[in-house]
Coordinates of N, CA and C in Angstrom, one line a residue:
G1 N -13.6 78.5 21.6 CA -14.4 79.7 21.5 C -13.8 80.8 20.7
R2 N -14.6 81.7 20.3 CA -14.1 82.9 19.5 C -14.5 84.2 20.2
I3 N -13.7 85.1 20.1 CA -14.0 86.5 20.6 C -13.4 87.5 19.7
S4 N -14.1 88.6 19.5 CA -13.6 89.7 18.8 C -13.8 91.0 19.7
T5 N -12.7 91.8 19.7 CA -12.8 93.0 20.5 C -12.5 94.2 19.5
F6 N -13.0 95.3 19.8 CA -12.8 96.5 19.1 C -12.7 97.7 20.0
N7 N -11.6 98.4 20.0 CA -11.3 99.5 20.9 C -11.2 100.7 20.0
M8 N -12.0 101.8 20.3 CA -11.9 103.0 19.5 C -11.7 104.2 20.4
S9 N -10.7 104.9 20.3 CA -10.4 106.1 21.1 C -10.3 107.3 20.3
M10 N -11.2 108.3 20.6 CA -11.2 109.6 19.9 C -11.4 110.7 21.0
G11 N -10.4 111.4 21.3 CA -10.5 112.5 22.3 C -10.0 112.1 23.6
G12 N -10.0 113.0 24.5 CA -9.5 112.8 25.8 C -8.1 113.3 25.9
A13 N -7.8 114.1 26.9 CA -6.4 114.6 27.1 C -5.4 113.5 27.3
L14 N -5.8 112.5 28.1 CA -4.9 111.3 28.3 C -5.8 110.1 28.4
T15 N -5.5 109.1 27.5 CA -6.3 107.9 27.5 C -5.3 106.7 27.5
R16 N -5.6 105.7 28.3 CA -4.9 104.4 28.3 C -5.8 103.3 28.2
N17 N -5.5 102.4 27.3 CA -6.3 101.2 27.0 C -5.4 100.0 27.3
D18 N -5.9 99.1 28.1 CA -5.2 97.8 28.3 C -6.1 96.7 27.9
T19 N -5.8 95.9 26.9 CA -6.6 94.8 26.4 C -5.8 93.5 26.4
N20 N -6.2 92.5 27.1 CA -5.5 91.3 27.3 C -6.4 90.1 26.9
A21 N -5.8 89.1 26.3 CA -6.5 87.8 26.0 C -5.6 86.7 26.3
R22 N -6.2 85.6 26.9 CA -5.5 84.4 27.2 C -6.2 83.3 26.5
L23 N -5.6 82.6 25.5 CA -6.2 81.5 24.8 C -5.8 80.2 25.6
A24 N -6.8 79.7 26.3 CA -6.5 78.6 27.2 C -7.3 77.3 26.8
G25 N -8.0 77.4 25.7 CA -8.7 76.2 25.2 C -8.4 76.0 23.8
E26 N -8.1 74.8 23.4 CA -7.7 74.5 22.0 C -8.7 75.0 21.0
H27 N -8.2 75.5 19.9 CA -9.0 76.0 18.8 C -9.7 77.3 19.1
A28 N -9.2 78.0 20.1 CA -9.7 79.3 20.4 C -9.2 80.3 19.4
V29 N -10.0 81.4 19.1 CA -9.6 82.4 18.2 C -10.0 83.8 18.8
V30 N -9.0 84.7 18.7 CA -9.3 86.1 19.2 C -8.9 87.0 18.0
R31 N -9.8 88.0 17.8 CA -9.6 89.1 16.9 C -9.6 90.3 17.7
M32 N -8.5 91.0 17.7 CA -8.3 92.2 18.6 C -8.0 93.4 17.7
N33 N -9.0 94.3 17.5 CA -8.8 95.4 16.6 C -8.9 96.7 17.4
G34 N -8.2 97.7 17.0 CA -8.3 99.0 17.6 C -8.0 100.2 16.7
L35 N -8.7 101.3 16.9 CA -8.5 102.5 16.1 C -8.5 103.7 17.1
F36 N -7.5 104.5 16.9 CA -7.4 105.7 17.7 C -7.1 106.9 16.8
L37 N -7.7 108.1 17.2 CA -7.6 109.3 16.5 C -7.3 110.4 17.6
V38 N -6.1 111.0 17.5 CA -5.8 112.0 18.5 C -5.3 113.2 17.8
A39 N -5.6 114.4 18.4 CA -5.3 115.7 17.8 C -4.9 116.6 18.9
G40 N -4.4 117.8 18.5 CA -4.0 118.8 19.4 C -2.9 118.3 20.3
G41 N -3.0 118.4 21.6 CA -2.1 117.8 22.6 C -2.5 116.5 23.2
Q42 N -3.5 115.8 22.6 CA -4.0 114.6 23.2 C -2.9 113.5 23.2
H43 N -3.1 112.5 24.1 CA -2.2 111.4 24.2 C -3.0 110.1 24.4
V44 N -2.7 109.1 23.7 CA -3.4 107.8 23.9 C -2.3 106.7 23.9
D45 N -2.5 105.8 24.9 CA -1.6 104.6 25.1 C -2.5 103.4 24.8
N46 N -2.1 102.5 24.0 CA -2.7 101.2 23.8 C -1.7 100.1 24.1
H47 N -2.1 99.3 25.1 CA -1.2 98.2 25.5 C -2.1 96.9 25.4
T48 N -1.5 96.0 24.6 CA -2.2 94.7 24.4 C -1.3 93.5 24.7
A49 N -2.0 92.4 25.1 CA -1.2 91.2 25.4 C -2.1 90.0 25.0
I50 N -1.6 89.2 24.2 CA -2.3 87.9 23.8 C -1.4 86.8 24.2
D51 N -1.9 85.9 25.0 CA -1.2 84.8 25.6 C -1.7 83.5 25.0
H52 N -0.9 82.9 24.2 CA -1.2 81.6 23.6 C -0.7 80.5 24.6
A53 N -1.6 79.9 25.4 CA -1.2 79.0 26.4 C -1.3 77.5 26.0
V54 N -2.1 77.2 24.9 CA -2.3 75.9 24.5 C -2.2 75.8 23.0
P55 N -2.1 74.6 22.4 CA -1.9 74.4 20.9 C -3.2 74.8 20.2
N56 N -3.0 75.0 18.8 CA -4.0 75.1 17.9 C -4.9 76.3 18.1
C57 N -4.4 77.5 18.4 CA -5.1 78.7 18.6 C -4.7 79.8 17.6
D58 N -5.6 80.7 17.3 CA -5.3 81.8 16.4 C -5.5 83.1 17.0
S59 N -4.7 84.1 16.7 CA -4.9 85.5 17.1 C -4.6 86.4 15.9
Y60 N -5.5 87.4 15.8 CA -5.3 88.4 14.7 C -5.5 89.7 15.3
E61 N -4.5 90.6 15.3 CA -4.5 91.9 15.9 C -4.1 93.0 14.9
V62 N -5.0 94.0 14.8 CA -4.7 95.1 14.0 C -5.1 96.4 14.7
Y63 N -4.2 97.3 14.9 CA -4.4 98.6 15.6 C -4.0 99.6 14.6
K64 N -4.8 100.6 14.4 CA -4.5 101.7 13.5 C -4.6 103.1 14.2
G65 N -3.7 104.0 14.0 CA -3.7 105.3 14.6 C -3.6 106.4 13.6
I66 N -4.3 107.5 13.9 CA -4.3 108.7 13.1 C -4.0 109.8 14.1
L67 N -2.8 110.5 13.8 CA -2.3 111.5 14.7 C -2.2 112.8 14.1
E68 N -2.7 113.9 14.7 CA -2.7 115.2 14.2 C -2.2 116.2 15.2
G69 N -1.7 117.4 14.8 CA -1.2 118.4 15.8 C 0.0 117.9 16.5
R70 N 0.0 118.2 17.8 CA 1.1 117.8 18.7 C 0.8 116.5 19.5
S71 N -0.1 115.7 19.0 CA -0.6 114.6 19.7 C 0.5 113.5 19.8
R72 N 0.2 112.6 20.7 CA 1.2 111.5 21.0 C 0.4 110.2 21.1
G73 N 1.0 109.1 20.6 CA 0.3 107.8 20.6 C 1.3 106.8 21.0
V74 N 0.8 105.7 21.6 CA 1.7 104.5 21.9 C 0.9 103.3 21.5
F75 N 1.6 102.4 20.9 CA 1.1 101.0 20.7 C 2.2 100.1 21.2
N76 N 1.8 99.3 22.3 CA 2.7 98.3 22.8 C 2.0 97.0 22.9
G77 N 2.2 96.2 21.9 CA 1.5 94.9 21.8 C 2.4 93.7 22.0
K78 N 2.0 92.7 22.7 CA 2.8 91.6 22.9 C 2.0 90.3 22.6
V79 N 2.6 89.4 21.9 CA 2.0 88.1 21.7 C 3.0 87.1 22.3
F80 N 2.5 86.3 23.2 CA 3.4 85.3 23.9 C 2.9 83.9 23.6
V81 N 3.8 83.1 23.1 CA 3.5 81.7 22.7 C 4.2 80.8 23.6
H82 N 3.5 80.0 24.4 CA 4.1 79.1 25.3 C 4.7 77.9 24.6
Q83 N 5.6 77.2 25.2 CA 6.3 76.1 24.6 C 5.3 75.0 24.1
D84 N 4.3 74.8 24.8 CA 3.3 73.7 24.5 C 2.3 74.2 23.4
A85 N 2.3 75.5 23.1 CA 1.3 76.1 22.2 C 1.7 75.9 20.7
Q86 N 1.9 74.6 20.3 CA 2.3 74.3 18.9 C 1.1 74.6 18.0
E87 N 1.4 74.8 16.7 CA 0.3 75.1 15.7 C -0.4 76.4 16.0
T88 N 0.3 77.3 16.6 CA -0.3 78.7 16.8 C -0.2 79.5 15.5
D89 N -1.2 80.3 15.2 CA -1.2 81.2 14.1 C -1.5 82.6 14.7
A90 N -0.5 83.4 14.7 CA -0.6 84.8 15.3 C -0.2 85.8 14.4
K91 N -1.0 86.8 14.2 CA -0.7 88.0 13.3 C -0.9 89.3 14.1
Q92 N 0.1 90.2 14.1 CA -0.1 91.4 14.8 C 0.4 92.5 13.9
L93 N -0.3 93.6 13.8 CA 0.0 94.7 12.9 C -0.4 96.0 13.5
N94 N 0.4 97.0 13.5 CA 0.1 98.4 13.9 C 0.5 99.3 12.8
K95 N -0.5 100.1 12.3 CA -0.3 101.0 11.2 C -0.7 102.4 11.7
N96 N 0.1 103.4 11.3 CA -0.1 104.8 11.8 C 0.0 105.8 10.7
L97 N -1.0 106.7 10.7 CA -1.0 107.8 9.7 C -0.8 109.1 10.5
M98 N 0.3 109.8 10.1 CA 0.7 111.0 10.7 C 0.3 112.2 9.9
L99 N -0.6 113.0 10.4 CA -1.2 114.1 9.7 C -0.5 115.4 10.0
S100 N 0.6 115.3 10.9 CA 1.3 116.5 11.3 C 2.8 116.1 11.6
S101 N 3.7 116.9 11.2 CA 5.1 116.6 11.6 C 5.4 116.8 13.0
D102 N 4.5 117.4 13.8 CA 4.6 117.6 15.2 C 4.1 116.4 16.0
A103 N 3.3 115.5 15.4 CA 2.7 114.4 16.1 C 3.8 113.3 16.3
M104 N 3.6 112.4 17.2 CA 4.6 111.4 17.5 C 3.9 110.1 17.9
I105 N 4.4 109.0 17.4 CA 3.9 107.6 17.7 C 5.1 106.8 18.2
H106 N 4.9 106.0 19.3 CA 5.8 105.0 19.7 C 5.2 103.7 19.5
T107 N 5.7 102.9 18.6 CA 5.1 101.6 18.3 C 6.1 100.5 18.6
K108 N 5.6 99.4 19.3 CA 6.4 98.3 19.8 C 5.6 97.0 19.7
P109 N 5.5 96.5 18.5 CA 4.9 95.1 18.4 C 5.9 94.1 18.8
Q110 N 5.5 93.1 19.6 CA 6.4 92.1 20.1 C 5.9 90.7 20.0
L111 N 6.8 89.8 19.6 CA 6.5 88.4 19.7 C 7.5 87.7 20.6
E112 N 7.0 86.9 21.5 CA 7.8 86.1 22.4 C 7.4 84.6 22.2
I113 N 8.2 83.9 21.5 CA 7.8 82.5 21.0 C 8.7 81.5 21.6
Y114 N 8.1 80.5 22.2 CA 8.8 79.3 22.8 C 8.4 78.0 22.1
A115 N 7.6 78.0 21.1 CA 7.2 76.8 20.4 C 7.8 76.8 19.0
D116 N 8.0 75.6 18.4 CA 8.6 75.5 17.1 C 7.7 75.5 16.0
Q117 N 6.5 74.9 16.1 CA 5.6 74.7 15.0 C 4.5 75.8 15.0
V118 N 4.9 77.0 14.6 CA 4.0 78.2 14.7 C 4.1 79.0 13.4
K119 N 3.1 79.8 13.1 CA 3.1 80.8 12.1 C 2.8 82.1 12.8
C120 N 3.8 83.0 13.0 CA 3.6 84.2 13.7 C 4.3 85.4 12.9
T121 N 3.6 86.5 12.8 CA 4.1 87.6 12.1 C 3.7 88.9 12.9
H122 N 4.5 89.9 12.8 CA 4.2 91.2 13.4 C 4.8 92.3 12.6
G123 N 4.3 93.5 12.7 CA 4.9 94.6 12.0 C 4.2 95.9 12.4
A124 N 4.9 97.0 11.9 CA 4.4 98.3 12.2 C 4.8 99.2 11.0
T125 N 3.9 100.2 10.7 CA 4.2 101.2 9.7 C 3.8 102.5 10.3
V126 N 4.5 103.5 9.8 CA 4.3 104.9 10.1 C 4.4 105.7 8.8
G127 N 3.4 106.5 8.5 CA 3.5 107.2 7.2 C 2.6 108.4 7.2
Q128 N 2.7 109.1 6.1 CA 1.8 110.3 5.8 C 0.9 110.0 4.7
L129 N 0.0 111.0 4.4 CA -0.9 110.8 3.2 C 0.0 110.9 2.0
D130 N -0.3 110.1 1.0 CA 0.5 110.0 -0.2 C 0.1 111.1 -1.1
E131 N 1.1 112.0 -1.5 CA 0.8 113.1 -2.3 C 0.4 112.7 -3.7
D132 N 0.8 111.6 -4.2 CA 0.4 111.1 -5.5 C -1.1 110.7 -5.5
Q133 N -1.5 110.1 -4.4 CA -3.0 109.8 -4.3 C -3.8 111.1 -4.1
I134 N -3.3 112.0 -3.4 CA -4.0 113.3 -3.3 C -4.1 114.0 -4.7
F135 N -3.0 114.0 -5.4 CA -3.0 114.5 -6.8 C -4.0 113.8 -7.7
Y136 N -4.0 112.5 -7.6 CA -5.0 111.7 -8.4 C -6.4 112.1 -8.1
L137 N -6.7 112.2 -6.9 CA -8.1 112.6 -6.5 C -8.4 114.0 -6.9
R138 N -7.5 114.9 -6.9 CA -7.7 116.3 -7.3 C -7.9 116.3 -8.8
T139 N -7.3 115.4 -9.6 CA -7.5 115.4 -11.0 C -8.9 114.9 -11.3
R140 N -9.5 114.3 -10.4 CA -10.9 113.7 -10.5 C -11.9 114.7 -10.0
G141 N -11.5 115.9 -9.6 CA -12.4 117.0 -9.3 C -12.6 117.2 -7.8
L142 N -11.9 116.5 -6.9 CA -12.0 116.7 -5.5 C -11.1 117.8 -5.1
S143 N -11.6 118.6 -4.1 CA -10.7 119.6 -3.5 C -9.6 118.9 -2.7
H144 N -8.6 119.7 -2.3 CA -7.5 119.1 -1.5 C -8.0 118.6 -0.2
D145 N -8.9 119.4 0.5 CA -9.5 119.0 1.7 C -10.3 117.7 1.6
S146 N -11.1 117.6 0.6 CA -11.9 116.4 0.3 C -11.0 115.2 0.1
A147 N -10.0 115.4 -0.7 CA -9.1 114.3 -1.0 C -8.4 113.8 0.3
C148 N -7.9 114.7 1.1 CA -7.3 114.3 2.4 C -8.3 113.6 3.3
H149 N -9.5 114.1 3.3 CA -10.5 113.5 4.2 C -10.8 112.1 3.7
L150 N -11.0 111.9 2.4 CA -11.3 110.6 1.9 C -10.2 109.6 2.1
L151 N -8.9 110.0 1.9 CA -7.8 109.1 2.2 C -7.7 108.7 3.7
T152 N -7.9 109.7 4.5 CA -7.8 109.5 6.0 C -8.9 108.5 6.4
Y153 N -10.1 108.8 5.9 CA -11.2 107.9 6.2 C -11.0 106.5 5.7
G154 N -10.5 106.4 4.5 CA -10.2 105.1 3.9 C -9.1 104.3 4.6
F155 N -8.2 105.0 5.3 CA -7.1 104.3 6.0 C -7.6 103.4 7.1
A156 N -8.7 103.9 7.7 CA -9.2 103.2 8.9 C -10.6 102.5 8.8
A157 N -11.3 102.9 7.8 CA -12.7 102.5 7.7 C -12.9 101.0 7.7
D158 N -11.9 100.2 7.2 CA -12.0 98.8 7.2 C -12.2 98.1 8.5
L159 N -11.5 98.7 9.5 CA -11.7 98.2 10.9 C -13.1 98.4 11.4
I160 N -13.7 99.5 11.1 CA -15.1 99.8 11.6 C -16.0 98.8 10.8
R161 N -15.8 98.6 9.5 CA -16.7 97.8 8.7 C -16.7 96.3 9.2
R162 N -15.7 95.9 10.0 CA -15.6 94.5 10.5 C -16.5 94.3 11.7
L163 N -17.1 95.3 12.2 CA -18.0 95.2 13.4 C -19.2 94.4 13.0
G164 N -19.6 93.5 13.8 CA -20.7 92.6 13.5 C -22.1 93.1 13.8
I165 N -22.2 94.1 14.6 CA -23.5 94.6 15.1 C -23.8 95.9 14.2
D166 N -24.8 95.8 13.4 CA -25.1 96.9 12.4 C -25.3 98.3 13.1
A167 N -26.0 98.3 14.1 CA -26.3 99.6 14.8 C -25.0 100.2 15.3
V168 N -24.1 99.4 15.9 CA -22.9 99.9 16.5 C -22.0 100.3 15.3
R169 N -21.9 99.5 14.3 CA -21.0 99.8 13.1 C -21.5 101.2 12.5
T170 N -22.8 101.3 12.3 CA -23.3 102.6 11.7 C -23.0 103.8 12.5
S171 N -23.2 103.7 13.8 CA -23.0 104.8 14.7 C -21.5 105.2 14.8
L172 N -20.6 104.2 14.9 CA -19.2 104.5 15.0 C -18.7 105.0 13.7
D173 N -19.2 104.5 12.6 CA -18.8 105.0 11.3 C -19.1 106.4 11.1
T174 N -20.3 106.8 11.5 CA -20.8 108.2 11.4 C -20.0 109.1 12.2
L175 N -19.7 108.6 13.5 CA -18.9 109.4 14.4 C -17.5 109.6 13.9
F176 N -16.9 108.5 13.4 CA -15.5 108.6 12.9 C -15.5 109.5 11.6
E177 N -16.4 109.4 10.7 CA -16.4 110.2 9.5 C -16.6 111.6 9.8
T178 N -17.5 112.0 10.7 CA -17.7 113.3 11.1 C -16.4 113.9 11.8
T179 N -15.8 113.2 12.6 CA -14.6 113.6 13.3 C -13.5 113.9 12.3
I180 N -13.3 113.0 11.4 CA -12.3 113.2 10.3 C -12.6 114.4 9.5
R181 N -13.8 114.6 9.1 CA -14.2 115.8 8.4 C -13.9 117.1 9.2
D182 N -14.3 117.1 10.4 CA -14.1 118.3 11.3 C -12.6 118.5 11.4
L183 N -11.8 117.5 11.6 CA -10.4 117.6 11.7 C -9.8 118.2 10.4
S184 N -10.2 117.7 9.2 CA -9.7 118.2 7.9 C -10.1 119.7 7.8
T185 N -11.3 120.0 8.2 CA -11.7 121.4 8.0 C -10.9 122.3 8.9
A186 N -10.6 121.9 10.2 CA -9.8 122.7 11.1 C -8.4 122.8 10.6
R187 N -7.9 121.7 10.1 CA -6.5 121.8 9.6 C -6.3 122.7 8.4
S188 N -7.3 122.7 7.5 CA -7.2 123.6 6.3 C -7.3 125.0 6.7
R189 N -8.1 125.4 7.8 CA -8.2 126.7 8.3 C -6.8 127.2 8.8
T190 N -6.1 126.4 9.5 CA -4.9 126.8 10.1 C -3.7 126.9 9.1
E191 N -3.9 126.1 8.0 CA -2.9 126.2 6.9 C -3.0 127.4 6.0
R192 N -4.1 128.0 6.1 CA -4.4 129.2 5.2 C -3.6 130.4 5.6

């Protein structure tokens, strides 16, 4: 069987998401995606676990975070591959965009592998908006705020575009884009 999950967190003083999957039938596939946007003093925890219990299963996990203000975020993801789970293909990635030097992310992607014949990768990135990309967009006529908005939106929009239900995808895309625009506007006011 196949299952795809999408977890989107925007807002809330304190949010905790626990998402777990156990691949117990051969040729099972799980896609676990998440997107979180926190600002001000908000805090979000994302804890995931993918348990490969049998051979020939695949898992693909991507979580992206956007942090602004004094916000805090956590990504703690674990992929466990049992000894009998040969021919496992597991990919895990956490990418974070820091829009403030006061924001903080704790990221801990983990692999625990007891099988020999597997393809497993994991990684994490933490970065800021690229000043060269902002400059390039400004030379094309965009304001600084519009350039930052476009780059922030582009950082995470691919996850929303993967959603298979058109109405949900459109609704979440509009909500996310509006939230990013409001955040960019508020940030530019405080920087003036």
